[in-house]
Amino acid sequence: MARVVLPEDSTKEISELIDVLISLFFESLPRRDQRNWARVYLNGLVRTSGKKTIRNIAGTGASSVEQSLQQFISKSPWDWTPVRRSLAQYLERTAQRPLAWVVQPMVIEKAGDRSVGVGRQFVPQLGRTANCQQASGIWLASSEASFPVEWTLTLPGPWTNELLRRRRAGIPDTARSLTPAQDAVHAVQRMAATWQLQRRPVVMEVANTDIPHSIESFALQDIPFVFKVDGSLPVSFGGAGRHKPGPHTAPARELIDSLRSQRRVVEWTRHGRAEGAVTLLTSAAILATPGEDRPAPLPPTPLLLVGAWTEAALLPSEFWITNIGDRPLAQLFLLAKLTDRVSLDFTETCEPVGIRDFEGRSFRGWHHHATLASVAHASKLLAARGRVPDGFPVPGRPAIGAPGRVARPGAPGPVPRSGPPPVLPPRPLIPGQSARREYIR
């Protein structure tokens, strides 16, 4: 699909929407001028053509504007966490309820060595070594839309070990050099513990070396997950009963392929496409392998290994492990495929608002830019969908669920409802459930 292109008459609606979002998400900014520059930057991310640098957003011949934006983004000490948390809470209440938190890697290739976090490193997504920044976004994803609400920036060793480089970039004392997956896991843990969101399954791709740490970290907080893994991952199975041999260990690919006679066929519709697809699935109960740094590990965590074949393939091509044991296999597969929804929205909406375009050198500036790009993504995507989700306070339009209330630019936020709160369904529908079927071949 092509990138989202907004008609001319929608720019006014987006500007009005941005005014509302400023009043809702940026209340934590202590000064009015900071909120004003947030408004200027957001409108620039949505409207500016080409690369979304501070200079391009400021426009030609506006050096004072450029300096003020530079100060606001790269140097002003406002905390981005309350803004991201407010964005996530608001989207969960008013947009379509998310089915999962999807972790999406982001690679930003660079020519120089001054940008915070840049370094020559092997990037699995590229299949090669690159001079780049590695980041991850955590997205609230449904079958209809997805929104980034939290970001991590991975710091290679030199950025945390070299004191001078660390000070110049303004890297916090608490920041450590971890893998991208470890950074994302810690971010999910913080969201689950402090953001007051309903917990959703976490969908992410995890390298073999990061699997034990990721499983143990989520198990400590009872966070459900669906991890995409490589077929070479060693898994333990069998030996659960008193008279059953085992446990045995084999690569995930071999275990799944041995169960091909138990495959189920799932028909589903790909995100962003009209045509359907057919996938064959099977699963096996396995046990989590404890990390090597755990001398006295806890009892092994029971997990489910899921494998998938495309319709004409001879061998399984995709593999996931999950701690969710109360969902049908087709639902688990469709949860895992929400990564396609995120990839689509990243390409069509998040990239055009400049998520990769920050050219500053500070850790703070990178996170400020990513935060504002997330809000710009939300405003542009909601407007481009041609409708405003129920309850979204568009200027001049009564908010659904709040009779008689008209949202105004600059209003302090939602007012208490006069009636009882809406009753939400106990579980959101998984995409493809109603229109497709699952059966055993």
Short mmCIF file of C-alpha atoms in Angstrom, two decimals:
data_model
loop_
_atom_site.label_atom_id
_atom_site.label_comp_id
_atom_site.label_asym_id
_atom_site.label_seq_id
_atom_site.Cartn_x
_atom_site.Cartn_y
_atom_site.Cartn_z
CA MET A 1 0.00 0.00 0.00
CA ALA A 2 1.04 3.58 -0.55
CA ARG A 3 1.90 5.90 2.26
CA VAL A 4 -0.91 7.82 3.91
CA VAL A 5 -1.58 11.04 1.98
CA LEU A 6 -3.91 13.54 3.63
CA PRO A 7 -6.22 15.74 1.57
CA GLU A 8 -5.77 19.48 1.86
CA ASP A 9 -8.99 19.99 3.83
CA SER A 10 -7.76 17.62 6.55
CA THR A 11 -4.81 19.79 7.62
CA LYS A 12 -7.07 22.12 9.61
CA GLU A 13 -8.65 19.16 11.37
CA ILE A 14 -5.21 17.79 12.25
CA SER A 15 -4.11 21.18 13.63
CA GLU A 16 -7.23 21.31 15.80
CA LEU A 17 -6.60 17.74 16.86
CA ILE A 18 -3.03 18.62 17.81
CA ASP A 19 -4.34 21.48 19.97
CA VAL A 20 -6.44 18.97 21.88
CA LEU A 21 -3.58 16.49 22.19
CA ILE A 22 -1.32 19.20 23.59
CA SER A 23 -3.85 19.92 26.35
CA LEU A 24 -4.25 16.21 27.10
CA PHE A 25 -0.69 14.87 26.94
CA PHE A 26 1.61 17.78 27.72
CA GLU A 27 0.16 19.00 31.02
CA SER A 28 3.36 17.78 32.70
CA LEU A 29 5.34 20.49 30.86
CA PRO A 30 5.54 23.28 33.45
CA ARG A 31 5.65 26.31 31.12
CA ARG A 32 3.23 27.57 28.50
CA ASP A 33 6.04 28.35 26.06
CA GLN A 34 7.16 24.70 26.19
CA ARG A 35 3.66 23.56 25.24
CA ASN A 36 3.63 26.13 22.45
CA TRP A 37 6.89 24.82 20.99
CA ALA A 38 5.52 21.27 21.26
CA ARG A 39 2.58 22.48 19.13
CA VAL A 40 4.92 24.06 16.57
CA TYR A 41 7.05 20.91 16.36
CA LEU A 42 4.03 18.60 16.02
CA ASN A 43 2.54 20.67 13.21
CA GLY A 44 5.95 20.67 11.53
CA LEU A 45 6.22 16.87 11.73
CA VAL A 46 2.81 16.50 10.10
CA ARG A 47 3.05 19.27 7.47
CA THR A 48 6.73 19.67 6.52
CA SER A 49 7.78 18.01 3.30
CA GLY A 50 10.96 15.98 3.12
CA LYS A 51 13.16 15.20 6.08
CA LYS A 52 11.75 16.36 9.42
CA THR A 53 14.85 18.13 10.74
CA ILE A 54 14.57 21.07 13.12
CA ARG A 55 15.83 23.39 10.35
CA ASN A 56 13.19 22.22 7.89
CA ILE A 57 10.44 22.47 10.49
CA ALA A 58 11.50 26.02 11.38
CA GLY A 59 11.53 27.09 7.72
CA THR A 60 13.89 29.38 5.85
CA GLY A 61 14.79 32.73 7.34
CA ALA A 62 13.50 31.83 10.80
CA SER A 63 16.69 31.48 12.83
CA SER A 64 14.98 32.45 16.09
CA VAL A 65 12.39 29.71 15.61
CA GLU A 66 15.11 27.20 14.81
CA GLN A 67 17.06 28.14 17.94
CA SER A 68 13.96 27.89 20.12
CA LEU A 69 13.06 24.49 18.71
CA GLN A 70 16.65 23.32 19.17
CA GLN A 71 16.48 24.41 22.81
CA PHE A 72 13.11 22.72 23.35
CA ILE A 73 14.08 19.41 21.76
CA SER A 74 17.76 18.94 22.63
CA LYS A 75 18.30 20.86 25.87
CA SER A 76 15.05 21.51 27.73
CA PRO A 77 14.83 19.06 30.66
CA TRP A 78 11.15 18.09 30.31
CA ASP A 79 10.35 14.48 31.13
CA TRP A 80 9.05 12.48 28.17
CA THR A 81 7.67 9.57 30.25
CA PRO A 82 4.46 11.32 31.45
CA VAL A 83 3.68 12.36 27.87
CA ARG A 84 4.08 8.81 26.56
CA ARG A 85 2.08 7.38 29.45
CA SER A 86 -0.77 9.84 28.87
CA LEU A 87 -0.76 9.00 25.16
CA ALA A 88 -1.00 5.25 25.90
CA GLN A 89 -3.75 5.67 28.49
CA TYR A 90 -5.78 7.89 26.19
CA LEU A 91 -5.47 5.61 23.17
CA GLU A 92 -6.48 2.60 25.25
CA ARG A 93 -9.60 4.41 26.45
CA THR A 94 -10.71 6.01 23.21
CA ALA A 95 -9.28 4.28 20.14
CA GLN A 96 -9.98 0.66 19.26
CA ARG A 97 -8.88 -1.47 22.18
CA PRO A 98 -5.40 -2.91 21.59
CA LEU A 99 -5.00 -6.65 21.35
CA ALA A 100 -1.27 -6.67 22.11
CA TRP A 101 1.83 -4.64 22.87
CA VAL A 102 4.06 -5.19 19.86
CA VAL A 103 7.79 -4.51 20.03
CA GLN A 104 9.04 -3.21 16.68
CA PRO A 105 12.81 -2.86 16.07
CA MET A 106 13.99 0.28 14.29
CA VAL A 107 17.39 0.67 12.63
CA ILE A 108 18.66 4.16 11.72
CA GLU A 109 21.74 4.07 9.54
CA LYS A 110 24.17 6.98 9.98
CA ALA A 111 27.18 8.29 8.08
CA GLY A 112 29.10 9.70 11.07
CA ASP A 113 29.88 8.73 14.66
CA ARG A 114 28.45 11.68 16.63
CA SER A 115 24.77 10.73 16.92
CA VAL A 116 23.98 9.26 20.34
CA GLY A 117 24.08 5.46 20.34
CA VAL A 118 25.59 5.11 16.88
CA GLY A 119 28.18 2.44 16.22
CA ARG A 120 29.25 -0.29 13.84
CA GLN A 121 27.26 -3.35 14.84
CA PHE A 122 25.67 -6.43 13.35
CA VAL A 123 21.98 -5.86 12.70
CA PRO A 124 19.82 -9.00 12.33
CA GLN A 125 17.09 -7.05 10.51
CA LEU A 126 19.61 -6.03 7.81
CA GLY A 127 21.60 -9.27 7.86
CA ARG A 128 24.88 -7.32 7.90
CA THR A 129 27.07 -4.98 9.91
CA ALA A 130 26.07 -1.33 9.70
CA ASN A 131 26.98 2.02 11.22
CA CYS A 132 23.67 2.78 12.87
CA GLN A 133 21.48 3.42 15.87
CA GLN A 134 19.30 0.55 17.11
CA ALA A 135 16.01 1.39 18.77
CA SER A 136 12.73 -0.33 19.62
CA GLY A 137 9.19 0.98 19.71
CA ILE A 138 6.43 -0.50 21.83
CA TRP A 139 3.13 -0.24 19.97
CA LEU A 140 -0.47 -0.63 21.08
CA ALA A 141 -1.78 -2.77 18.23
CA SER A 142 -5.22 -3.86 17.09
CA SER A 143 -6.33 -5.32 13.78
CA GLU A 144 -7.29 -1.84 12.53
CA ALA A 145 -4.43 0.39 13.68
CA SER A 146 -1.31 0.56 15.82
CA PHE A 147 0.33 3.37 17.75
CA PRO A 148 3.87 3.68 19.18
CA VAL A 149 3.78 4.79 22.82
CA GLU A 150 7.24 3.95 24.20
CA TRP A 151 10.77 3.91 22.77
CA THR A 152 14.15 2.55 23.75
CA LEU A 153 17.53 3.52 22.29
CA THR A 154 20.20 0.84 22.62
CA LEU A 155 23.61 2.13 23.70
CA PRO A 156 26.71 0.22 22.54
CA GLY A 157 29.47 -0.25 25.12
CA PRO A 158 31.58 2.83 24.23
CA TRP A 159 28.61 5.12 24.90
CA THR A 160 28.29 3.91 28.49
CA ASN A 161 31.95 3.12 29.26
CA GLU A 162 33.59 6.33 28.01
CA LEU A 163 32.86 9.09 30.52
CA LEU A 164 33.49 12.02 28.16
CA ARG A 165 31.25 10.65 25.43
CA ARG A 166 28.58 9.87 27.98
CA ARG A 167 28.62 13.41 29.40
CA ARG A 168 28.54 15.07 25.99
CA ALA A 169 25.46 13.09 25.00
CA GLY A 170 23.77 13.64 28.37
CA ILE A 171 23.29 9.91 28.94
CA PRO A 172 21.73 9.26 32.39
CA ASP A 173 23.81 7.53 35.03
CA THR A 174 21.27 4.70 35.17
CA ALA A 175 21.60 3.83 31.47
CA ARG A 176 23.47 0.61 30.69
CA SER A 177 24.68 -1.15 27.58
CA LEU A 178 22.20 -3.96 26.84
CA THR A 179 20.90 -5.79 23.80
CA PRO A 180 17.91 -4.28 21.99
CA ALA A 181 15.72 -7.10 23.30
CA GLN A 182 16.84 -6.53 26.89
CA ASP A 183 16.12 -2.80 26.57
CA ALA A 184 12.64 -3.58 25.22
CA VAL A 185 11.91 -6.12 27.97
CA HIS A 186 12.82 -3.60 30.67
CA ALA A 187 10.61 -0.97 29.01
CA VAL A 188 7.67 -3.39 28.93
CA GLN A 189 8.24 -4.18 32.61
CA ARG A 190 8.13 -0.46 33.47
CA MET A 191 4.95 0.00 31.46
CA ALA A 192 3.28 -2.96 33.14
CA ALA A 193 4.29 -1.79 36.62
CA THR A 194 3.66 1.96 36.46
CA TRP A 195 1.57 3.03 33.45
CA GLN A 196 -1.82 1.80 34.73
CA LEU A 197 -2.69 0.05 31.49
CA GLN A 198 -4.57 -3.18 31.05
CA ARG A 199 -1.94 -5.80 30.37
CA ARG A 200 -1.89 -7.23 26.90
CA PRO A 201 0.19 -10.02 25.38
CA VAL A 202 3.64 -8.78 24.37
CA VAL A 203 4.57 -9.77 20.82
CA MET A 204 8.22 -9.49 19.86
CA GLU A 205 11.07 -11.26 18.10
CA VAL A 206 13.77 -12.54 20.45
CA ALA A 207 17.22 -13.93 19.62
CA ASN A 208 18.17 -17.30 21.07
CA THR A 209 20.65 -15.75 23.50
CA ASP A 210 17.99 -13.39 24.91
CA ILE A 211 15.27 -16.01 25.39
CA PRO A 212 16.04 -17.12 29.00
CA HIS A 213 16.30 -13.55 30.33
CA SER A 214 13.14 -12.46 28.50
CA ILE A 215 11.06 -15.40 29.77
CA GLU A 216 12.24 -15.00 33.36
CA SER A 217 11.69 -11.23 33.34
CA PHE A 218 8.10 -11.50 32.12
CA ALA A 219 7.34 -14.47 34.38
CA LEU A 220 8.24 -12.35 37.43
CA GLN A 221 5.41 -9.92 36.57
CA ASP A 222 2.97 -12.42 35.03
CA ILE A 223 3.21 -10.68 31.65
CA PRO A 224 1.78 -12.79 28.81
CA PHE A 225 3.97 -13.02 25.72
CA VAL A 226 4.30 -14.41 22.21
CA PHE A 227 7.97 -14.52 21.19
CA LYS A 228 9.00 -15.16 17.61
CA VAL A 229 12.09 -17.39 17.72
CA ASP A 230 14.53 -18.98 15.34
CA GLY A 231 13.99 -22.60 14.32
CA SER A 232 17.43 -23.48 15.69
CA LEU A 233 16.38 -22.67 19.28
CA PRO A 234 16.96 -25.73 21.52
CA VAL A 235 13.75 -26.63 23.37
CA SER A 236 13.08 -29.17 26.12
CA PHE A 237 10.02 -31.41 25.95
CA GLY A 238 8.63 -34.64 27.38
CA GLY A 239 9.19 -36.12 30.80
CA ALA A 240 6.16 -34.45 32.38
CA GLY A 241 4.54 -37.64 33.65
CA ARG A 242 5.85 -40.16 36.14
CA HIS A 243 6.34 -42.89 33.54
CA LYS A 244 7.24 -40.67 30.57
CA PRO A 245 10.85 -40.55 29.39
CA GLY A 246 12.68 -37.26 29.15
CA PRO A 247 12.99 -34.46 29.14
CA HIS A 248 14.49 -34.39 25.66
CA THR A 249 16.09 -31.50 23.83
CA ALA A 250 15.86 -30.73 20.11
CA PRO A 251 15.80 -27.68 17.84
CA ALA A 252 12.37 -26.09 17.62
CA ARG A 253 12.25 -26.78 13.87
CA GLU A 254 12.75 -30.53 14.33
CA LEU A 255 10.16 -30.84 17.09
CA ILE A 256 7.52 -28.96 15.09
CA ASP A 257 8.25 -30.88 11.88
CA SER A 258 7.80 -34.18 13.75
CA LEU A 259 4.21 -33.11 14.50
CA ARG A 260 3.20 -32.31 10.91
CA SER A 261 0.42 -34.94 11.04
CA GLN A 262 -1.32 -32.82 13.70
CA ARG A 263 -1.35 -29.62 11.65
CA ARG A 264 -4.39 -27.37 11.58
CA VAL A 265 -5.29 -25.11 8.68
CA VAL A 266 -6.03 -21.45 9.40
CA GLU A 267 -7.46 -19.15 6.74
CA TRP A 268 -6.88 -15.46 7.46
CA THR A 269 -6.57 -12.06 5.81
CA ARG A 270 -3.23 -10.28 5.71
CA HIS A 271 -3.07 -6.79 7.18
CA GLY A 272 -3.42 -4.13 4.51
CA ARG A 273 -4.40 -6.60 1.80
CA ALA A 274 -7.70 -7.86 0.47
CA GLU A 275 -6.63 -11.38 -0.44
CA GLY A 276 -6.71 -14.22 2.02
CA ALA A 277 -3.89 -16.51 3.11
CA VAL A 278 -3.65 -20.10 4.29
CA THR A 279 -1.27 -21.22 7.02
CA LEU A 280 -0.80 -24.64 8.60
CA LEU A 281 -0.14 -24.70 12.35
CA THR A 282 0.85 -27.17 15.00
CA SER A 283 2.11 -26.88 18.56
CA ALA A 284 3.96 -28.70 21.32
CA ALA A 285 4.27 -28.26 25.07
CA ILE A 286 7.84 -27.38 26.05
CA LEU A 287 9.76 -26.19 29.11
CA ALA A 288 11.76 -22.99 29.37
CA THR A 289 15.51 -23.45 29.62
CA PRO A 290 16.92 -21.43 32.58
CA GLY A 291 19.61 -18.86 31.95
CA GLU A 292 23.25 -19.79 32.43
CA ASP A 293 23.68 -17.11 35.10
CA ARG A 294 21.07 -18.76 37.34
CA PRO A 295 22.90 -21.25 39.63
CA ALA A 296 19.65 -22.24 41.37
CA PRO A 297 16.89 -21.71 38.81
CA LEU A 298 13.20 -21.72 39.56
CA PRO A 299 11.12 -24.68 38.35
CA PRO A 300 10.95 -24.65 34.52
CA THR A 301 8.15 -22.54 33.09
CA PRO A 302 5.64 -24.52 30.97
CA LEU A 303 5.39 -22.99 27.50
CA LEU A 304 3.80 -23.69 24.15
CA LEU A 305 5.86 -23.88 20.96
CA VAL A 306 3.89 -22.96 17.82
CA GLY A 307 5.10 -23.65 14.30
CA ALA A 308 3.72 -22.52 10.94
CA TRP A 309 3.95 -23.68 7.33
CA THR A 310 2.86 -21.67 4.33
CA GLU A 311 0.34 -23.58 2.25
CA ALA A 312 2.77 -25.11 -0.24
CA ALA A 313 5.89 -25.35 1.96
CA LEU A 314 7.47 -28.66 2.83
CA LEU A 315 9.10 -27.44 6.04
CA PRO A 316 7.89 -25.11 8.81
CA SER A 317 9.12 -21.55 8.37
CA GLU A 318 7.99 -19.58 11.46
CA PHE A 319 8.15 -20.38 15.17
CA TRP A 320 6.86 -18.79 18.36
CA ILE A 321 6.91 -19.63 22.04
CA THR A 322 4.21 -18.38 24.39
CA ASN A 323 3.06 -18.66 28.00
CA ILE A 324 -0.59 -18.18 26.96
CA GLY A 325 -2.32 -21.49 27.41
CA ASP A 326 -6.02 -20.53 27.24
CA ARG A 327 -6.30 -19.33 23.62
CA PRO A 328 -7.01 -21.37 20.48
CA LEU A 329 -4.03 -21.88 18.21
CA ALA A 330 -5.53 -19.67 15.51
CA GLN A 331 -5.87 -16.75 17.94
CA LEU A 332 -2.24 -17.08 19.03
CA PHE A 333 -1.13 -17.05 15.40
CA LEU A 334 -3.19 -13.94 14.63
CA LEU A 335 -1.78 -12.21 17.69
CA ALA A 336 1.71 -12.98 16.42
CA LYS A 337 0.80 -11.54 13.01
CA LEU A 338 -0.01 -8.14 14.54
CA THR A 339 3.64 -7.40 13.78
CA ASP A 340 2.47 -7.02 10.16
CA ARG A 341 -0.04 -4.37 11.23
CA VAL A 342 2.71 -2.47 13.02
CA SER A 343 5.09 -2.74 10.07
CA LEU A 344 2.39 -1.35 7.80
CA ASP A 345 1.65 1.63 10.05
CA PHE A 346 5.35 2.25 10.60
CA THR A 347 5.97 2.51 6.85
CA GLU A 348 2.84 4.45 5.94
CA THR A 349 2.54 6.83 8.90
CA CYS A 350 5.41 6.78 11.40
CA GLU A 351 8.22 7.18 8.86
CA PRO A 352 6.49 10.06 7.03
CA VAL A 353 6.24 12.01 10.31
CA GLY A 354 10.01 11.67 10.69
CA ILE A 355 10.62 9.05 13.37
CA ARG A 356 14.08 8.35 11.87
CA ASP A 357 14.96 11.98 11.11
CA PHE A 358 16.45 13.33 14.35
CA GLU A 359 19.95 14.68 13.68
CA GLY A 360 20.90 15.88 17.15
CA ARG A 361 23.54 14.32 19.37
CA SER A 362 21.86 14.18 22.77
CA PHE A 363 20.10 11.27 24.45
CA ARG A 364 17.43 13.65 25.73
CA GLY A 365 16.86 15.14 22.27
CA TRP A 366 16.42 11.73 20.67
CA HIS A 367 13.75 10.76 23.18
CA HIS A 368 11.99 14.13 22.93
CA HIS A 369 11.84 13.76 19.14
CA ALA A 370 10.58 10.16 19.35
CA THR A 371 7.87 11.22 21.80
CA LEU A 372 6.60 14.02 19.58
CA ALA A 373 6.76 11.80 16.50
CA SER A 374 4.55 9.29 18.35
CA VAL A 375 1.94 11.98 19.02
CA ALA A 376 2.18 13.15 15.39
CA HIS A 377 1.69 9.55 14.27
CA ALA A 378 -1.47 9.29 16.37
CA SER A 379 -2.94 12.55 15.07
CA LYS A 380 -2.17 11.78 11.42
CA LEU A 381 -3.32 8.16 11.51
CA LEU A 382 -6.59 8.94 13.25
CA ALA A 383 -7.35 11.74 10.81
CA ALA A 384 -6.34 9.68 7.75
CA ARG A 385 -8.67 6.85 8.74
CA GLY A 386 -11.53 9.15 7.77
CA ARG A 387 -13.26 8.99 11.13
CA VAL A 388 -12.59 9.86 14.74
CA PRO A 389 -12.77 6.95 17.21
CA ASP A 390 -15.62 6.97 19.71
CA GLY A 391 -14.87 9.34 22.56
CA PHE A 392 -12.12 11.27 20.79
CA PRO A 393 -12.68 14.97 21.69
CA VAL A 394 -12.55 16.70 18.30
CA PRO A 395 -13.04 20.48 18.53
CA GLY A 396 -16.63 21.50 17.94
CA ARG A 397 -17.94 17.94 18.16
CA PRO A 398 -19.57 16.43 21.27
CA ALA A 399 -17.50 13.62 22.73
CA ILE A 400 -19.28 10.29 22.64
CA GLY A 401 -20.15 9.15 26.12
CA ALA A 402 -20.12 12.71 27.46
CA PRO A 403 -23.50 14.26 26.44
CA GLY A 404 -23.48 17.98 25.97
CA ARG A 405 -19.71 18.33 26.27
CA VAL A 406 -17.91 20.08 23.42
CA ALA A 407 -14.13 19.74 23.42
CA ARG A 408 -12.28 22.99 22.82
CA PRO A 409 -8.65 23.67 21.94
CA GLY A 410 -6.81 24.31 25.16
CA ALA A 411 -9.41 22.61 27.32
CA PRO A 412 -7.90 20.89 30.38
CA GLY A 413 -9.08 17.45 29.34
CA PRO A 414 -12.05 15.13 29.75
CA VAL A 415 -14.62 15.99 32.37
CA PRO A 416 -16.34 13.38 34.55
CA ARG A 417 -19.13 11.59 32.76
CA SER A 418 -22.67 12.33 33.82
CA GLY A 419 -23.76 8.73 33.37
CA PRO A 420 -22.32 5.31 34.17
CA PRO A 421 -19.09 4.33 32.41
CA PRO A 422 -19.40 2.26 29.25
CA VAL A 423 -19.28 -1.50 29.61
CA LEU A 424 -16.33 -2.94 27.71
CA PRO A 425 -16.39 -6.45 26.24
CA PRO A 426 -14.48 -9.01 28.32
CA ARG A 427 -12.08 -9.79 25.49
CA PRO A 428 -11.48 -8.05 22.15
CA LEU A 429 -12.04 -10.03 18.99
CA ILE A 430 -9.00 -11.36 17.23
CA PRO A 431 -8.73 -10.23 13.60
CA GLY A 432 -10.00 -12.83 11.17
CA GLN A 433 -12.12 -14.73 13.71
CA SER A 434 -15.56 -13.91 12.40
CA ALA A 435 -14.89 -14.01 8.67
CA ARG A 436 -12.62 -17.05 8.58
CA ARG A 437 -12.59 -20.52 10.07
CA GLU A 438 -10.14 -22.95 11.60
CA TYR A 439 -10.40 -26.66 10.89
CA ILE A 440 -8.23 -29.76 11.04
CA ARG A 441 -6.95 -31.13 7.78
#
